[in-house]
Structures are given as C-alpha cells and as structure tokens.
PDB file of C-alpha atoms in Angstrom:
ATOM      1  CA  UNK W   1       0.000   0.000   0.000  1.00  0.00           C
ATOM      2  CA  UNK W   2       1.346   3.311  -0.846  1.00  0.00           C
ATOM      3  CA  UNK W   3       0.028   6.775   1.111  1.00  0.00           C
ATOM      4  CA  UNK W   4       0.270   9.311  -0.931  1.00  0.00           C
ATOM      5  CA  UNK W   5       2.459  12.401  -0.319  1.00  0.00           C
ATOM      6  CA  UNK W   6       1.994  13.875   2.375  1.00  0.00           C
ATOM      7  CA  UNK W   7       0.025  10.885   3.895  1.00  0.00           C
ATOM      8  CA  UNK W   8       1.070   8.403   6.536  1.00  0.00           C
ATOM      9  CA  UNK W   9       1.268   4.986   5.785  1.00  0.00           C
ATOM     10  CA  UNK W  10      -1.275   4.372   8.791  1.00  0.00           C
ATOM     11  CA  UNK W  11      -3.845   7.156   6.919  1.00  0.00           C
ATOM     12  CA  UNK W  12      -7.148   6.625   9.095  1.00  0.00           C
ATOM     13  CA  UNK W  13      -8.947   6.245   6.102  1.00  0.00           C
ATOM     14  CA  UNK W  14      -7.060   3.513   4.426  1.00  0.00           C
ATOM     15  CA  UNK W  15      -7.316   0.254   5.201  1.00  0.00           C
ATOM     16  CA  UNK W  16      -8.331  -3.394   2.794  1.00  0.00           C
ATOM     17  CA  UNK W  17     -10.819  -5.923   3.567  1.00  0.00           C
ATOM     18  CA  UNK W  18      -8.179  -8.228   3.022  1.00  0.00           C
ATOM     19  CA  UNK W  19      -6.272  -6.671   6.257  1.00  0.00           C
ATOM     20  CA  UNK W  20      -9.723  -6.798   8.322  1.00  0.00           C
ATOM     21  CA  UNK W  21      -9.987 -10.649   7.267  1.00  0.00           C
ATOM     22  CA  UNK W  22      -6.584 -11.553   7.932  1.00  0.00           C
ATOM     23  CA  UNK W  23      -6.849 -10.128  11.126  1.00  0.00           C
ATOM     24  CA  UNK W  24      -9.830 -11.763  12.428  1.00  0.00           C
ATOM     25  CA  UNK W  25      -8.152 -14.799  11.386  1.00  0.00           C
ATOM     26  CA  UNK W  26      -5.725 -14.118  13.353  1.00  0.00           C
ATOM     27  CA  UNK W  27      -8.215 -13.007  16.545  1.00  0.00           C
ATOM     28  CA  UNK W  28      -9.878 -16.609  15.818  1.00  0.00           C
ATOM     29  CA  UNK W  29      -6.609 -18.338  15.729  1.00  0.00           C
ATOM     30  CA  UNK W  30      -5.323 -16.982  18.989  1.00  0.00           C
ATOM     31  CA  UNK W  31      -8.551 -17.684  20.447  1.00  0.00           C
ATOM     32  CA  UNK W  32      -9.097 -20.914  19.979  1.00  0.00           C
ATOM     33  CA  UNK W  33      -5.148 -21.632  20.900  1.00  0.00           C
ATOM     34  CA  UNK W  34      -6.324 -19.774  24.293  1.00  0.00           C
ATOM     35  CA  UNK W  35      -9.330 -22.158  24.932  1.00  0.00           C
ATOM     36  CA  UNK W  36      -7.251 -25.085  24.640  1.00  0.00           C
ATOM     37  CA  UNK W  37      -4.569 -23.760  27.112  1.00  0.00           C
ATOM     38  CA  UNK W  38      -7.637 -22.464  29.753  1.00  0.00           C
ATOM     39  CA  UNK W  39      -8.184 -24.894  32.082  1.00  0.00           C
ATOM     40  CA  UNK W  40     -11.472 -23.576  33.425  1.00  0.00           C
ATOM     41  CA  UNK W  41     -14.248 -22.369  30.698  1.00  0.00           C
ATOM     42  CA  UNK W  42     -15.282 -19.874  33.431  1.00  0.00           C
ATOM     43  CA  UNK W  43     -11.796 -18.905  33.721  1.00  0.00           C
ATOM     44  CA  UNK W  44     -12.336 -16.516  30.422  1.00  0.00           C
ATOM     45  CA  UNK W  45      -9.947 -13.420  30.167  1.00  0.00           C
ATOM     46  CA  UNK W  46     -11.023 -10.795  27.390  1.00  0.00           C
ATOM     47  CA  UNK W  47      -7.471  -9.459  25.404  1.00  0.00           C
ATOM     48  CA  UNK W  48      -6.824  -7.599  22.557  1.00  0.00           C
ATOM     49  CA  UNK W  49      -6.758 -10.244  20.151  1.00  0.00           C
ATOM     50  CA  UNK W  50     -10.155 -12.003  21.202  1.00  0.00           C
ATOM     51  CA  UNK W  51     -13.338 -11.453  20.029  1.00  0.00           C
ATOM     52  CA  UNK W  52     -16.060 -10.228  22.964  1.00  0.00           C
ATOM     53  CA  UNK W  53     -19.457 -11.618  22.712  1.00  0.00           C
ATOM     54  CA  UNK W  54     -21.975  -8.631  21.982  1.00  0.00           C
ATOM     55  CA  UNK W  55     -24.973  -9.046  24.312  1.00  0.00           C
ATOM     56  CA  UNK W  56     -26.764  -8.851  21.271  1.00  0.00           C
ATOM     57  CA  UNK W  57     -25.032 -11.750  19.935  1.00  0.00           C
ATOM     58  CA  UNK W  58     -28.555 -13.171  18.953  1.00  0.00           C
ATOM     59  CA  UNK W  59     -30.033 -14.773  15.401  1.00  0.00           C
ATOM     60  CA  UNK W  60     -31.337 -12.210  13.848  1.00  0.00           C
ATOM     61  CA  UNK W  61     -30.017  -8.756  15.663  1.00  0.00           C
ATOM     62  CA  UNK W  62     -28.001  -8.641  12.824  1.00  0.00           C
ATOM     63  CA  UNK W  63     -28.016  -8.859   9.194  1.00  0.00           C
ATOM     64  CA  UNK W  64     -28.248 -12.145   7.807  1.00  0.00           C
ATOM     65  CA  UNK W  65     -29.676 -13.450  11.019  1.00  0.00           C
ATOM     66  CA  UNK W  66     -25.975 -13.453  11.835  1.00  0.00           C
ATOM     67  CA  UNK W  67     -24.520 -14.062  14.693  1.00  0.00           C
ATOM     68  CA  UNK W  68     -22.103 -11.448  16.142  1.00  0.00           C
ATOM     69  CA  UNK W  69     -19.135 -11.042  18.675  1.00  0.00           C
ATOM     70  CA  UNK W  70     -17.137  -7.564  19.468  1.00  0.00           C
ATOM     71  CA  UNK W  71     -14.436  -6.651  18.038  1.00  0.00           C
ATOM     72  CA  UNK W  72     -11.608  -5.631  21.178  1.00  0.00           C
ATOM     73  CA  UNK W  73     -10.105  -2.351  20.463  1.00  0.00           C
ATOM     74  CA  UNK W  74      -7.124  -2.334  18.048  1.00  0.00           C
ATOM     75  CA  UNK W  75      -6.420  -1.302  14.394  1.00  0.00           C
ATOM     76  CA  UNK W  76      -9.469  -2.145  12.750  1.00  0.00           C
ATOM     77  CA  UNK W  77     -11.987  -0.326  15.492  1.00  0.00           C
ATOM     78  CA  UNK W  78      -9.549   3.148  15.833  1.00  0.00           C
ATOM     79  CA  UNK W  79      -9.680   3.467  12.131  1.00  0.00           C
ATOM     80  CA  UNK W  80     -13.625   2.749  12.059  1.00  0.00           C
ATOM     81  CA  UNK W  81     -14.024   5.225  14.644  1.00  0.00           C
ATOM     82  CA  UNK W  82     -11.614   7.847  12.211  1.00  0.00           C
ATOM     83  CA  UNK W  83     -13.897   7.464   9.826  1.00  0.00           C
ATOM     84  CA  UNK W  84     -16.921   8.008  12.011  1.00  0.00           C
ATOM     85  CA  UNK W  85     -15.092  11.550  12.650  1.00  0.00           C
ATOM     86  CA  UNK W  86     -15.030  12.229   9.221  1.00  0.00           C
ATOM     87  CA  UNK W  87     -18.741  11.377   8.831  1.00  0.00           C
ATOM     88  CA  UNK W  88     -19.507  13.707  12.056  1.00  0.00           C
ATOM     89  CA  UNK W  89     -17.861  16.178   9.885  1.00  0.00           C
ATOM     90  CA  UNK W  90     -19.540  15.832   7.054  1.00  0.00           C
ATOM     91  CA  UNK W  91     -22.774  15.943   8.959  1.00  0.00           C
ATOM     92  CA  UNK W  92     -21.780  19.375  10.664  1.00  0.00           C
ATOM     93  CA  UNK W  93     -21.167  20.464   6.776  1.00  0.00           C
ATOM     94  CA  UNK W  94     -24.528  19.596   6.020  1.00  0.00           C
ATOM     95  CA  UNK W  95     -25.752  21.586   8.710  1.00  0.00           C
ATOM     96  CA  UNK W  96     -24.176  24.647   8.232  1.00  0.00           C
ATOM     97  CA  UNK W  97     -25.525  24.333   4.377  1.00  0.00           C
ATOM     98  CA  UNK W  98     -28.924  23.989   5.979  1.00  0.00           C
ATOM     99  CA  UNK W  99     -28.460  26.956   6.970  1.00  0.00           C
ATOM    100  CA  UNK W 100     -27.167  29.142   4.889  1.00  0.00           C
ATOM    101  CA  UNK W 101     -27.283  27.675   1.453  1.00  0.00           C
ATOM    102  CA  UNK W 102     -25.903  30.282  -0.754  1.00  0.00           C
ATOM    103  CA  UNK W 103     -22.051  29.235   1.440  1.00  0.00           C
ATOM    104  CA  UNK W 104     -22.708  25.189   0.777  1.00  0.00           C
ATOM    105  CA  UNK W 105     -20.244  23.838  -1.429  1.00  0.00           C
ATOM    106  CA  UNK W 106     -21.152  22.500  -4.656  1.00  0.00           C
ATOM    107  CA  UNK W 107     -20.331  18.695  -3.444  1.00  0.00           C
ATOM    108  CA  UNK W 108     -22.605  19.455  -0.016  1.00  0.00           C
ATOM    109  CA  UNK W 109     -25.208  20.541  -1.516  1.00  0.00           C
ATOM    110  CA  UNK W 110     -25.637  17.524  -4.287  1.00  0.00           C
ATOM    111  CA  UNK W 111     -25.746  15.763  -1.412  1.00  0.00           C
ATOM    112  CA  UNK W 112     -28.478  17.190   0.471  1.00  0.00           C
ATOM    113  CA  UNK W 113     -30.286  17.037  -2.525  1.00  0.00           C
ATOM    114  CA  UNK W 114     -30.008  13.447  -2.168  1.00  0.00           C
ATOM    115  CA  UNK W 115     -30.797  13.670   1.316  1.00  0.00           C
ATOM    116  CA  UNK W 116     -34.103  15.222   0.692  1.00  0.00           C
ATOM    117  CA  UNK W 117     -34.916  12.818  -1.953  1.00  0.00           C
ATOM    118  CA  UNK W 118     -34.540   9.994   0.314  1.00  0.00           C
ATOM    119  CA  UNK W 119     -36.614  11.958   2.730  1.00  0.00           C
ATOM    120  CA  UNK W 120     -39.331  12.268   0.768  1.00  0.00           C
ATOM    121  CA  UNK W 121     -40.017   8.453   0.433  1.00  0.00           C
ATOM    122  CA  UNK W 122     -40.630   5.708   2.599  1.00  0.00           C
ATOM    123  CA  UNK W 123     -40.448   2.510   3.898  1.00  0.00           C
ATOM    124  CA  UNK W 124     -38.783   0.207   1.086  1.00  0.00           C
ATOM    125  CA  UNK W 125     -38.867   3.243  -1.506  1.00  0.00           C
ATOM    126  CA  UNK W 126     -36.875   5.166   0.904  1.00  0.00           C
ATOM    127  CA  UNK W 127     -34.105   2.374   0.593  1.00  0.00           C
ATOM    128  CA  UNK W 128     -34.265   2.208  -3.156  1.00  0.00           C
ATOM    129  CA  UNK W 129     -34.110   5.987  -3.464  1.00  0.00           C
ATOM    130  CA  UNK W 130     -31.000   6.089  -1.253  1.00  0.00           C
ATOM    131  CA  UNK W 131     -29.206   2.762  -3.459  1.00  0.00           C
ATOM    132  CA  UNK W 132     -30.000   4.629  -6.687  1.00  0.00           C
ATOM    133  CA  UNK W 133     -29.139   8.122  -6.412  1.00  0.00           C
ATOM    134  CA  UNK W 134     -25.982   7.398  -4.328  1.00  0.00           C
ATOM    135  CA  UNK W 135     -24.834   4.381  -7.448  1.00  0.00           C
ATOM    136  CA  UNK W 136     -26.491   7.320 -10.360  1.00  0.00           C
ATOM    137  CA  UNK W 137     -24.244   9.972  -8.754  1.00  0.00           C
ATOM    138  CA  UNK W 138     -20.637   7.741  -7.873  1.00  0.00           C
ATOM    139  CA  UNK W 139     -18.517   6.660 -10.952  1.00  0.00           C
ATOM    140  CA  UNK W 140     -16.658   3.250 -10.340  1.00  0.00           C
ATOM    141  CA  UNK W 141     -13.281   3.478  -9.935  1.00  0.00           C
ATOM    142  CA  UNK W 142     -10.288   1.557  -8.034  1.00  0.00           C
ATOM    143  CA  UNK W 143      -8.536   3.335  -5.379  1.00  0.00           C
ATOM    144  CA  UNK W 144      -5.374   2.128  -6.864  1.00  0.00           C
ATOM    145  CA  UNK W 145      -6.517   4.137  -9.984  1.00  0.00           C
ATOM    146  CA  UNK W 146      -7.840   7.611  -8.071  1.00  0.00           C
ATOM    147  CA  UNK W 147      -5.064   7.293  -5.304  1.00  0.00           C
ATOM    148  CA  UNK W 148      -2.820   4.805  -6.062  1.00  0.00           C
ATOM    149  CA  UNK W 149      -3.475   3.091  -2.904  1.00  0.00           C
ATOM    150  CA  UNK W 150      -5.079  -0.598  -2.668  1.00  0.00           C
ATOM    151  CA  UNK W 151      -7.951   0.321  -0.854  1.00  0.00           C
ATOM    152  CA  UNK W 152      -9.112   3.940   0.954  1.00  0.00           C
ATOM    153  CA  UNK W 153     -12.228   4.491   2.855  1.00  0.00           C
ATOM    154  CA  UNK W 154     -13.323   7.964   1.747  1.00  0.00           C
ATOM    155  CA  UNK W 155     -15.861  10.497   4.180  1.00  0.00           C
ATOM    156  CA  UNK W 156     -19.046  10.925   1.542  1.00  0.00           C
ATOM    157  CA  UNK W 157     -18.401  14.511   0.267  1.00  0.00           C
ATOM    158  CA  UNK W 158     -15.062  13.566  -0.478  1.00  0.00           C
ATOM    159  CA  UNK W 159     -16.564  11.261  -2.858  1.00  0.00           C
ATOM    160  CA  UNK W 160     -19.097  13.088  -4.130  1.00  0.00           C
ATOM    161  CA  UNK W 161     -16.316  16.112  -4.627  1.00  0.00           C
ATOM    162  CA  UNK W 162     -14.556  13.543  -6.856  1.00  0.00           C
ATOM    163  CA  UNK W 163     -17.763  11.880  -7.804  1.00  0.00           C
ATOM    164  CA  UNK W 164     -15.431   8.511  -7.985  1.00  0.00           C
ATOM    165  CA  UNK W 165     -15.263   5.759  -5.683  1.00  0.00           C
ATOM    166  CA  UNK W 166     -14.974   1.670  -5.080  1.00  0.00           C
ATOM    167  CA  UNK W 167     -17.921  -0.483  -3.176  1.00  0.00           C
ATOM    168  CA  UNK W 168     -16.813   0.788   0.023  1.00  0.00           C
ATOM    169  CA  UNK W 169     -17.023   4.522  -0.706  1.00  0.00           C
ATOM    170  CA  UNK W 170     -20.918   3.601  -1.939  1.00  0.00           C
ATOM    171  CA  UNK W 171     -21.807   1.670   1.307  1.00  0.00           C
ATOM    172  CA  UNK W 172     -20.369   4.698   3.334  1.00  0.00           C
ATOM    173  CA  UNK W 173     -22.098   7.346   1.111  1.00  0.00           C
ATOM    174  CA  UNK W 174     -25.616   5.660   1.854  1.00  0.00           C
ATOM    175  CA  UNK W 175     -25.216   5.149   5.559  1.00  0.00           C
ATOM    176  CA  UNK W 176     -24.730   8.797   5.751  1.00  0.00           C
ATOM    177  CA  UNK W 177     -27.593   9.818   3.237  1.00  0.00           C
ATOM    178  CA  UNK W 178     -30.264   7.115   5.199  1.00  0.00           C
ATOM    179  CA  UNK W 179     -28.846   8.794   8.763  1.00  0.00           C
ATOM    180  CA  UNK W 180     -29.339  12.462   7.829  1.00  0.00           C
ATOM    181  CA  UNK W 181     -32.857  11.077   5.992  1.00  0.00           C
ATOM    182  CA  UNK W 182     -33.886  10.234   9.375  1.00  0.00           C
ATOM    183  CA  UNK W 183     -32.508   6.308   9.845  1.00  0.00           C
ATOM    184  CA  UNK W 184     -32.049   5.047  13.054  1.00  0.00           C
ATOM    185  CA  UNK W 185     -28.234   4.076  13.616  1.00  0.00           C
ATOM    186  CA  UNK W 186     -28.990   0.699  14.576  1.00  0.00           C
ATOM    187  CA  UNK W 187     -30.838  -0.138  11.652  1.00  0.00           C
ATOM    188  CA  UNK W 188     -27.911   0.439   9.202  1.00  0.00           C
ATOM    189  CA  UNK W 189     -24.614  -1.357   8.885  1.00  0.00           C
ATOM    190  CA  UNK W 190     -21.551  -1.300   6.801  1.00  0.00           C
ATOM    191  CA  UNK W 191     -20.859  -5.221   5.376  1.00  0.00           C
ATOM    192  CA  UNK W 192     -17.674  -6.177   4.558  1.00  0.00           C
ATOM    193  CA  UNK W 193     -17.553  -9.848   3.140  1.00  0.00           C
ATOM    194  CA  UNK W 194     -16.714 -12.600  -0.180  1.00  0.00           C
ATOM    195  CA  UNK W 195     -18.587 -12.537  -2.837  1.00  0.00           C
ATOM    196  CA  UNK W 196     -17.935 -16.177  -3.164  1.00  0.00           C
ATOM    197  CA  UNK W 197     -19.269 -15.796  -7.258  1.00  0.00           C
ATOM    198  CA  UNK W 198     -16.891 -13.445  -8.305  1.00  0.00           C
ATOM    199  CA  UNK W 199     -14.030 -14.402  -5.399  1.00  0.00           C
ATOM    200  CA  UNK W 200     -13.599 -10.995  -4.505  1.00  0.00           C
ATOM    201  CA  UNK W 201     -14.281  -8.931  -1.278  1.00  0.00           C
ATOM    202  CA  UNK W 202     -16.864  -6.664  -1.237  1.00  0.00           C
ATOM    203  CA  UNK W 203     -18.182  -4.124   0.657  1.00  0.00           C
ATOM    204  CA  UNK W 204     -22.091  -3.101   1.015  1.00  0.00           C
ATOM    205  CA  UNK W 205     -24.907  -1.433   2.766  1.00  0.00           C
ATOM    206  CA  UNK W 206     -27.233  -3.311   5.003  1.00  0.00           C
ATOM    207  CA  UNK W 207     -30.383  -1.160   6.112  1.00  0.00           C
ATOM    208  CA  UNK W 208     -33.636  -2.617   7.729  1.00  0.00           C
ATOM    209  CA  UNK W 209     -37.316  -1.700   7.391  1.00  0.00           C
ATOM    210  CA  UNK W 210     -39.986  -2.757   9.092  1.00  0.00           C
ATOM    211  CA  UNK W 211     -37.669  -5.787  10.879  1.00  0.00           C
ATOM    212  CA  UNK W 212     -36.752  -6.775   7.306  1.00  0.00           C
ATOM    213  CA  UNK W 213     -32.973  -6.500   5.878  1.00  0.00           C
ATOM    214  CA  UNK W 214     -32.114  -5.404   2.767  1.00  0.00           C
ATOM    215  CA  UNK W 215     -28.671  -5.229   0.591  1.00  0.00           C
ATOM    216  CA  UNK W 216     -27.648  -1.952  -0.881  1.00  0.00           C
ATOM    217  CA  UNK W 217     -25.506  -2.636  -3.408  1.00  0.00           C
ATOM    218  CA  UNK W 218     -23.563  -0.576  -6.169  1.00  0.00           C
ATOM    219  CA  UNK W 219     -23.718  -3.336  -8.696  1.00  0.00           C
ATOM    220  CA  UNK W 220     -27.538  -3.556  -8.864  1.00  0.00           C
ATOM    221  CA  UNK W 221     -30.095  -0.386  -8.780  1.00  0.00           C
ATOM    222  CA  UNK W 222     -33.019  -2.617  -7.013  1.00  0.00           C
ATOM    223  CA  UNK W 223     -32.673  -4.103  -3.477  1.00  0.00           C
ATOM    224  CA  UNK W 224     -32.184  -7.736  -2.176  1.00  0.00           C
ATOM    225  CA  UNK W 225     -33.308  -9.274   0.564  1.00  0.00           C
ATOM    226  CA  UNK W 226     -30.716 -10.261   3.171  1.00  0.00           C
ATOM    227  CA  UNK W 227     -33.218 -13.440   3.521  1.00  0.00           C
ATOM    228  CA  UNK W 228     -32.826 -14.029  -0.092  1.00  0.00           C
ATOM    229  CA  UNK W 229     -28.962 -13.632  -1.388  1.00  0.00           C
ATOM    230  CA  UNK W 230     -26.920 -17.157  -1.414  1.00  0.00           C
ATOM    231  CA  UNK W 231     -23.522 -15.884  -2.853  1.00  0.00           C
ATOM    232  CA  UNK W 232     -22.369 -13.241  -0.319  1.00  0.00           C
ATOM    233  CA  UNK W 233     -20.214 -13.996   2.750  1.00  0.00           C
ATOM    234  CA  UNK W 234     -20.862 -11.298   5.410  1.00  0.00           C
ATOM    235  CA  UNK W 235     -17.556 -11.064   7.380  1.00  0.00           C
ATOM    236  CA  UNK W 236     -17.596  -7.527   9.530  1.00  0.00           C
ATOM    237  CA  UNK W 237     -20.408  -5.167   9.911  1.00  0.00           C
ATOM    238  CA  UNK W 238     -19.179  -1.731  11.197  1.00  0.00           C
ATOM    239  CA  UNK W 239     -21.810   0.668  12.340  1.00  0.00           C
ATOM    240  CA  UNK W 240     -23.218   2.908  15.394  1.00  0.00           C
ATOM    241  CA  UNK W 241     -22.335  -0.196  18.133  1.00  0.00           C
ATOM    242  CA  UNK W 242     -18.820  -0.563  16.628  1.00  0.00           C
ATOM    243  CA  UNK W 243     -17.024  -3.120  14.757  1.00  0.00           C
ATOM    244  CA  UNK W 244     -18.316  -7.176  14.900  1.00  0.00           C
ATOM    245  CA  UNK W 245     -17.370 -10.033  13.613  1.00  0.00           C
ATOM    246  CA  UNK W 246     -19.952 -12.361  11.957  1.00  0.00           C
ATOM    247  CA  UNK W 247     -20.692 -15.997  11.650  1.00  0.00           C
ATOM    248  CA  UNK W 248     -23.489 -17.972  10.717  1.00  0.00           C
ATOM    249  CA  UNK W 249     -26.189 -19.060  13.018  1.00  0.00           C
ATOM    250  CA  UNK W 250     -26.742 -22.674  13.761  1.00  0.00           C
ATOM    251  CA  UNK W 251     -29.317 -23.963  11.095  1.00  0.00           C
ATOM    252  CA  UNK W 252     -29.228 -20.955   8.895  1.00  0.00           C
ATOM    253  CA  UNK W 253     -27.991 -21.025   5.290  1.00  0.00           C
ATOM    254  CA  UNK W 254     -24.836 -18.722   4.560  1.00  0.00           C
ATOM    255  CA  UNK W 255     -26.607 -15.511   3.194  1.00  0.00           C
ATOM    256  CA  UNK W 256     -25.040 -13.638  -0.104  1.00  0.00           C
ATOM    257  CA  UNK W 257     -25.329 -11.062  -1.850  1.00  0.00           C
ATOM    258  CA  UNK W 258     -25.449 -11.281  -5.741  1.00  0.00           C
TER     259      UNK W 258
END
C-alpha cells in the first residue's frame, strides 16, 4: 500500500478488507489456541486479540440473522471510529448548508439534494431511493486508480467532490444519506464480506425496514433481501455499536449477496 504524499502509511482512512480478514483470522486463531490452554471455561480473560461476545449476539439482531461477537479495540476499530469523525464532519457540513445555502459547497449541496430525496419516500422506496441516487451519482473506480493506494475508505463529500469511488465509498455514502434522511443508527450497517461468485471482497450497505434486511448494493439499482442472497459472505459489519465479527447461526444457510 502506498500513502500518498503527504500521507502516513497508517492514513485513518485507508485500510483493505483483506487486512480486516486476515486479522480476524488471526483473533480466531489466537482464540481458539487460548481455549485449549484455559483450564477452566469460566476462567475466560477478554485481550486484545479475542473477540467479545456482543450481548446482542442473537439470530437475527443482525443482518443475515448473523450471529455477532465484538471486536476488542485495536487497528481495525480506531480506524472505524476515524472514519466516524469524518462522517460527524460531514454531517456538521450539512448543517451549516442547511443553513445558509448560498455558502454550501457544490459537493454538499448535491448531497443534500439526495438527502431530501430519500426523505421524501418511505419505507422500502426510501431504501431504493437512497441505493439509486448514491450508485447514479458515484462513478466506479479503483482506489489504486484515483489514489494509487489498494484500498481507501473515503468520508461521503469527499466522494461526491470527486464523484469517484470503489464499493466501500458507496456503502459509506448511503449510511450517511439514510442517517441524515432520518434512519435510526442501529438499523444500518456497513458489510464487509466474499462474494464467493466473483471471489472478490466486497463491501455493502445493510439497512432494515420494518424488521426486514435489505442489501444496498452498487452493482444492482433494485434491493435484495438479506433473507434471499446465497452468494455473499458477510464477514464484519461496522456501524453505530462498533465493529463485529460475523458468523453464521446454527441452522441458517450462509446468506449472499449477488
């Protein structure tokens, strides 16, 4: 990975899904290695490299019906939590533009159109408004092309400055649009996973209505049904609670997302 100049190597913003995977491999591996040398179950010690059960760590709480365990404080949640700064930025942006329009830069204040758009609707429309103006208004582009870095994880009116942007830029961009169209934090996550079809990672938008998940994707205008995909691999979700890892339920089929 190379920052560009001027830039850190360890740029709050940059990061692969390959390095998240890797690394929760390595979380499981260390684990499991500590299970085997605990001689107690009850004697359980919580450390850096060990996931933490989330007390919501029920089928269902989560997309997918996944079930999910905290990620412990390290690389992965410092430069989520970045990022989060960049959206709160964004968002105080947006206000001032509320505000006084006629000062709201040009990138701001495409975006609040969007925001308004997705206002407007609801329910599932909301959703669909929110996948297709964010996928009509993004071109697709590597971030080895636009910054020639593997992978960057851009605040939304950086990307909408640019109007470029990979899967994860998209996902990002429509968490903030549903949030500022009213969303509830907890009913939107960020999905990092395999796209088992294609053998790629990829990143995407969960968002639920109604108890219902759906898939906001930038490879497809209409929505899927969490229920309904068989190809996609959910891995991490990142949103309002933090950072968890993900793993199938007991009797549930390995959702996807096509």
């Amino acid at each position: 990975m190379r920052p560009q100049a001027g830039e850190s190597a360890d740029s709050p913003f940059t990061f692969t899904i390959n390095e998240v995977l890797a690394a929760r491999d390595r979380e499981r591996s260390l684990h499991v290695d500590a299970v085997s040398q605990t001689p107690s179950a009850s004697a359980q010690v919580v450390t850096e490299e060990r996931p933490v059960t989330s007390g919501s760590g029920e089928a269902g709480r989560e997309p997918f019906g996944a079930l999910s365990s905290r990620v412990p404080d390290g690389l992965l949640s410092r430069r989520w939590r970045a990022l989060e700064a960049g959206i709160d930025d964004d968002r105080a942006v947006l206000q001032r533009c509320r505000a006084d329009p006629s000062r709201c830069p040009a990138n701001a204040a495409q975006f609040l159109r969007l925001v308004n758009a997705v206002r407007s609707k609801s329910g599932r429309e909301r959703l669909e408004e929110a996948n297709q103006g964010v996928n009509l208004a993004i071109r697709y582009v590597r971030d080895i092309v636009q910054y020639g870095e593997i992978d960057r994880w851009t605040p939304p009116l950086a990307t909408f400055a640019t109007t470029k942007g990979d899967c994860e830029d998209y996902a990002i961009a429509k968490y903030l649009a549903l949030l500022e169209a009213g969303a509830s934090p907890d009913e939107l996550a960020i999905i990092l996973g395999r796209d088992r079809d294609a053998g790629l990672d990829h990143a995407v938008l969960a968002a639920s209505i109604e108890g219902q998940w759906y898939i906001l994707d930038n490879r497809h205008a209409g929505l899927t049904s969490a229920s309904a995909a068989v190809n996609f691999l959910p891995l991490i979700s990142l949103n309002a609670d933090g950072v968890h890892s993900l793993s199938a339920s007991p009797g549930t089929l390995t959702p996807a997302v096509r």
